[in-house]
Amino acid sequence: NREPVTGRDGQPPEIGAICLDPDGPVNYSGVPGTFERLACASGIVETYRNFGGMGDSGISPKEIFQYAAEGDPAAESAIDREGRYIAQAFGMMINLLNLDACLVGGGISAAGQPLLDAVRKHLPSFTWPNLYRKCQVLLAQLGNDAGLIGAAAMAARRMEQP
């Protein structure tokens, strides 16, 4: 409804803290295999390298998506894995909340349609069929700025309160 979702005391939910792989890499808070650790720009680079992808140490997700478009098997596998991670997290949220839509935002959203295709491919594996049919997967209109805009909206609301 174009409103930030908040929890107790106006704090936002920590969707990125969902554990997708208990054997996965540990995030900054010590939790293994979190959504925010696996499905982010550095996560796709790490996944690409784990699949045998080459490239210099400064490789970007944008380059990985370009390599995939050129048929690089490691890049294709990395995108598929990232799509699966995102679909897994979205499936949990759809099943819990009966959502109308899930938005892909943040820096990874710059990948566009290839990433959405990978998410949509895996989403039925994690979502009840009747809920899956009613939910769309879309790119966040604000892309990487979605979190910043949400934080600004929350701050503005707090300033309006007596």
CSV table of C-alpha atoms in Angstrom, one decimal:
chain,number,residue,atom,x,y,z
A,1,ASN,CA,0.0,0.0,0.0
A,2,ARG,CA,3.0,2.3,-0.6
A,3,GLU,CA,3.7,2.4,3.1
A,4,PRO,CA,6.8,1.1,4.8
A,5,VAL,CA,6.2,-2.1,6.8
A,6,THR,CA,7.2,-1.8,10.4
A,7,GLY,CA,7.1,-4.0,13.4
A,8,ARG,CA,7.3,-3.4,17.2
A,9,ASP,CA,8.4,0.1,18.1
A,10,GLY,CA,8.4,1.2,14.4
A,11,GLN,CA,11.4,-0.9,13.6
A,12,PRO,CA,11.4,-2.6,10.2
A,13,PRO,CA,11.4,-6.3,9.8
A,14,GLU,CA,14.8,-7.9,9.1
A,15,ILE,CA,14.0,-10.0,6.0
A,16,GLY,CA,17.6,-10.2,5.2
A,17,ALA,CA,18.2,-12.2,8.4
A,18,ILE,CA,16.2,-15.2,7.1
A,19,CYS,CA,18.5,-18.3,7.2
A,20,LEU,CA,18.5,-20.0,3.8
A,21,ASP,CA,21.5,-22.2,4.3
A,22,PRO,CA,22.6,-23.2,7.8
A,23,ASP,CA,25.9,-24.3,6.4
A,24,GLY,CA,26.4,-21.1,4.4
A,25,PRO,CA,28.8,-18.3,4.9
A,26,VAL,CA,28.4,-16.3,8.1
A,27,ASN,CA,27.2,-12.7,7.9
A,28,TYR,CA,28.4,-9.8,10.0
A,29,SER,CA,26.2,-10.8,13.0
A,30,GLY,CA,27.3,-14.4,13.1
A,31,VAL,CA,24.3,-15.9,11.5
A,32,PRO,CA,25.1,-18.5,8.7
A,33,GLY,CA,23.6,-18.4,5.2
A,34,THR,CA,21.3,-15.4,5.5
A,35,PHE,CA,19.3,-14.0,2.7
A,36,GLU,CA,21.2,-10.7,2.8
A,37,ARG,CA,24.5,-12.6,2.7
A,38,LEU,CA,23.7,-15.0,-0.1
A,39,ALA,CA,21.5,-12.9,-2.4
A,40,CYS,CA,23.5,-9.7,-2.8
A,41,ALA,CA,26.2,-8.3,-5.1
A,42,SER,CA,29.1,-9.9,-3.2
A,43,GLY,CA,27.1,-13.1,-2.9
A,44,ILE,CA,26.7,-13.6,-6.6
A,45,VAL,CA,30.4,-12.9,-7.1
A,46,GLU,CA,31.3,-15.6,-4.5
A,47,THR,CA,28.8,-18.0,-6.0
A,48,TYR,CA,30.2,-17.4,-9.5
A,49,ARG,CA,33.7,-18.2,-8.2
A,50,ASN,CA,32.4,-21.3,-6.4
A,51,PHE,CA,31.1,-22.5,-9.8
A,52,GLY,CA,34.6,-22.1,-11.3
A,53,GLY,CA,34.1,-18.6,-12.7
A,54,MET,CA,37.2,-16.7,-13.6
A,55,GLY,CA,37.8,-13.0,-13.8
A,56,ASP,CA,39.8,-10.5,-11.9
A,57,SER,CA,39.3,-9.8,-8.2
A,58,GLY,CA,37.1,-6.8,-9.1
A,59,ILE,CA,34.5,-8.6,-11.1
A,60,SER,CA,31.0,-7.2,-10.8
A,61,PRO,CA,27.6,-8.8,-10.8
A,62,LYS,CA,26.9,-6.8,-14.0
A,63,GLU,CA,29.9,-8.6,-15.7
A,64,ILE,CA,28.6,-12.0,-14.4
A,65,PHE,CA,25.2,-11.4,-16.1
A,66,GLN,CA,27.0,-10.3,-19.2
A,67,TYR,CA,29.1,-13.5,-19.1
A,68,ALA,CA,25.9,-15.6,-18.7
A,69,ALA,CA,24.3,-13.9,-21.7
A,70,GLU,CA,27.4,-15.0,-23.6
A,71,GLY,CA,27.0,-18.6,-22.5
A,72,ASP,CA,29.5,-18.8,-19.6
A,73,PRO,CA,28.4,-22.0,-17.7
A,74,ALA,CA,29.7,-20.7,-14.3
A,75,ALA,CA,27.8,-17.4,-14.7
A,76,GLU,CA,24.6,-19.2,-15.8
A,77,SER,CA,24.9,-21.5,-12.7
A,78,ALA,CA,25.6,-18.6,-10.4
A,79,ILE,CA,22.5,-16.7,-11.6
A,80,ASP,CA,20.4,-19.8,-11.3
A,81,ARG,CA,21.6,-20.3,-7.7
A,82,GLU,CA,21.0,-16.6,-6.8
A,83,GLY,CA,17.5,-16.9,-8.3
A,84,ARG,CA,16.9,-20.0,-6.2
A,85,TYR,CA,18.0,-18.2,-3.0
A,86,ILE,CA,15.7,-15.3,-3.7
A,87,ALA,CA,12.8,-17.6,-4.6
A,88,GLN,CA,13.3,-19.5,-1.3
A,89,ALA,CA,13.1,-16.3,0.7
A,90,PHE,CA,10.1,-15.1,-1.3
A,91,GLY,CA,8.4,-18.4,-0.9
A,92,MET,CA,8.7,-18.2,2.8
A,93,MET,CA,7.2,-14.7,2.8
A,94,ILE,CA,4.4,-15.6,0.4
A,95,ASN,CA,3.4,-18.6,2.4
A,96,LEU,CA,3.4,-16.6,5.7
A,97,LEU,CA,1.8,-13.4,4.5
A,98,ASN,CA,-0.2,-14.3,1.3
A,99,LEU,CA,1.5,-11.5,-0.6
A,100,ASP,CA,0.3,-9.9,-3.8
A,101,ALA,CA,3.9,-9.2,-5.0
A,102,CYS,CA,7.5,-9.6,-4.1
A,103,LEU,CA,9.9,-7.0,-5.3
A,104,VAL,CA,13.6,-7.5,-6.1
A,105,GLY,CA,15.4,-4.4,-5.0
A,106,GLY,CA,18.9,-3.4,-4.0
A,107,GLY,CA,22.0,-3.5,-6.1
A,108,ILE,CA,21.2,-7.0,-7.4
A,109,SER,CA,18.0,-5.6,-9.0
A,110,ALA,CA,20.2,-4.0,-11.7
A,111,ALA,CA,20.4,-7.5,-13.2
A,112,GLY,CA,16.9,-7.1,-14.5
A,113,GLN,CA,15.0,-9.7,-16.4
A,114,PRO,CA,17.5,-12.6,-16.3
A,115,LEU,CA,17.4,-12.5,-12.5
A,116,LEU,CA,13.6,-12.3,-12.4
A,117,ASP,CA,13.5,-15.3,-14.8
A,118,ALA,CA,15.7,-17.3,-12.4
A,119,VAL,CA,13.5,-16.3,-9.4
A,120,ARG,CA,10.3,-17.2,-11.2
A,121,LYS,CA,11.7,-20.5,-12.3
A,122,HIS,CA,12.4,-21.6,-8.7
A,123,LEU,CA,9.5,-19.9,-6.9
A,124,PRO,CA,6.9,-22.7,-7.4
A,125,SER,CA,9.3,-25.1,-5.5
A,126,PHE,CA,8.9,-23.0,-2.4
A,127,THR,CA,5.4,-21.7,-2.5
A,128,TRP,CA,2.0,-23.2,-2.0
A,129,PRO,CA,0.4,-23.4,-5.5
A,130,ASN,CA,-2.8,-21.4,-4.6
A,131,LEU,CA,-0.6,-18.6,-3.2
A,132,TYR,CA,2.0,-18.7,-6.0
A,133,ARG,CA,-0.7,-18.1,-8.6
A,134,LYS,CA,-1.7,-14.9,-6.9
A,135,CYS,CA,1.7,-13.4,-6.4
A,136,GLN,CA,3.8,-11.4,-8.9
A,137,VAL,CA,7.6,-11.0,-8.9
A,138,LEU,CA,8.7,-7.6,-10.0
A,139,LEU,CA,11.7,-5.3,-10.0
A,140,ALA,CA,11.4,-2.5,-7.3
A,141,GLN,CA,10.8,0.7,-9.1
A,142,LEU,CA,13.4,2.4,-6.9
A,143,GLY,CA,16.0,-0.2,-7.4
A,144,ASN,CA,19.0,0.2,-5.1
A,145,ASP,CA,17.4,3.3,-3.6
A,146,ALA,CA,14.3,1.5,-2.1
A,147,GLY,CA,15.8,1.1,1.3
A,148,LEU,CA,17.1,4.6,1.5
A,149,ILE,CA,13.6,6.0,0.4
A,150,GLY,CA,11.9,3.8,3.0
A,151,ALA,CA,14.3,5.0,5.8
A,152,ALA,CA,13.6,8.6,4.8
A,153,ALA,CA,9.9,8.0,4.9
A,154,MET,CA,10.1,6.5,8.3
A,155,ALA,CA,12.2,9.4,9.6
A,156,ALA,CA,9.7,11.9,8.2
A,157,ARG,CA,6.9,10.1,9.9
A,158,ARG,CA,8.7,10.1,13.2
A,159,MET,CA,9.4,13.9,12.9
A,160,GLU,CA,5.6,14.5,12.4
A,161,GLN,CA,4.7,12.6,15.6
A,162,PRO,CA,4.4,14.7,18.8
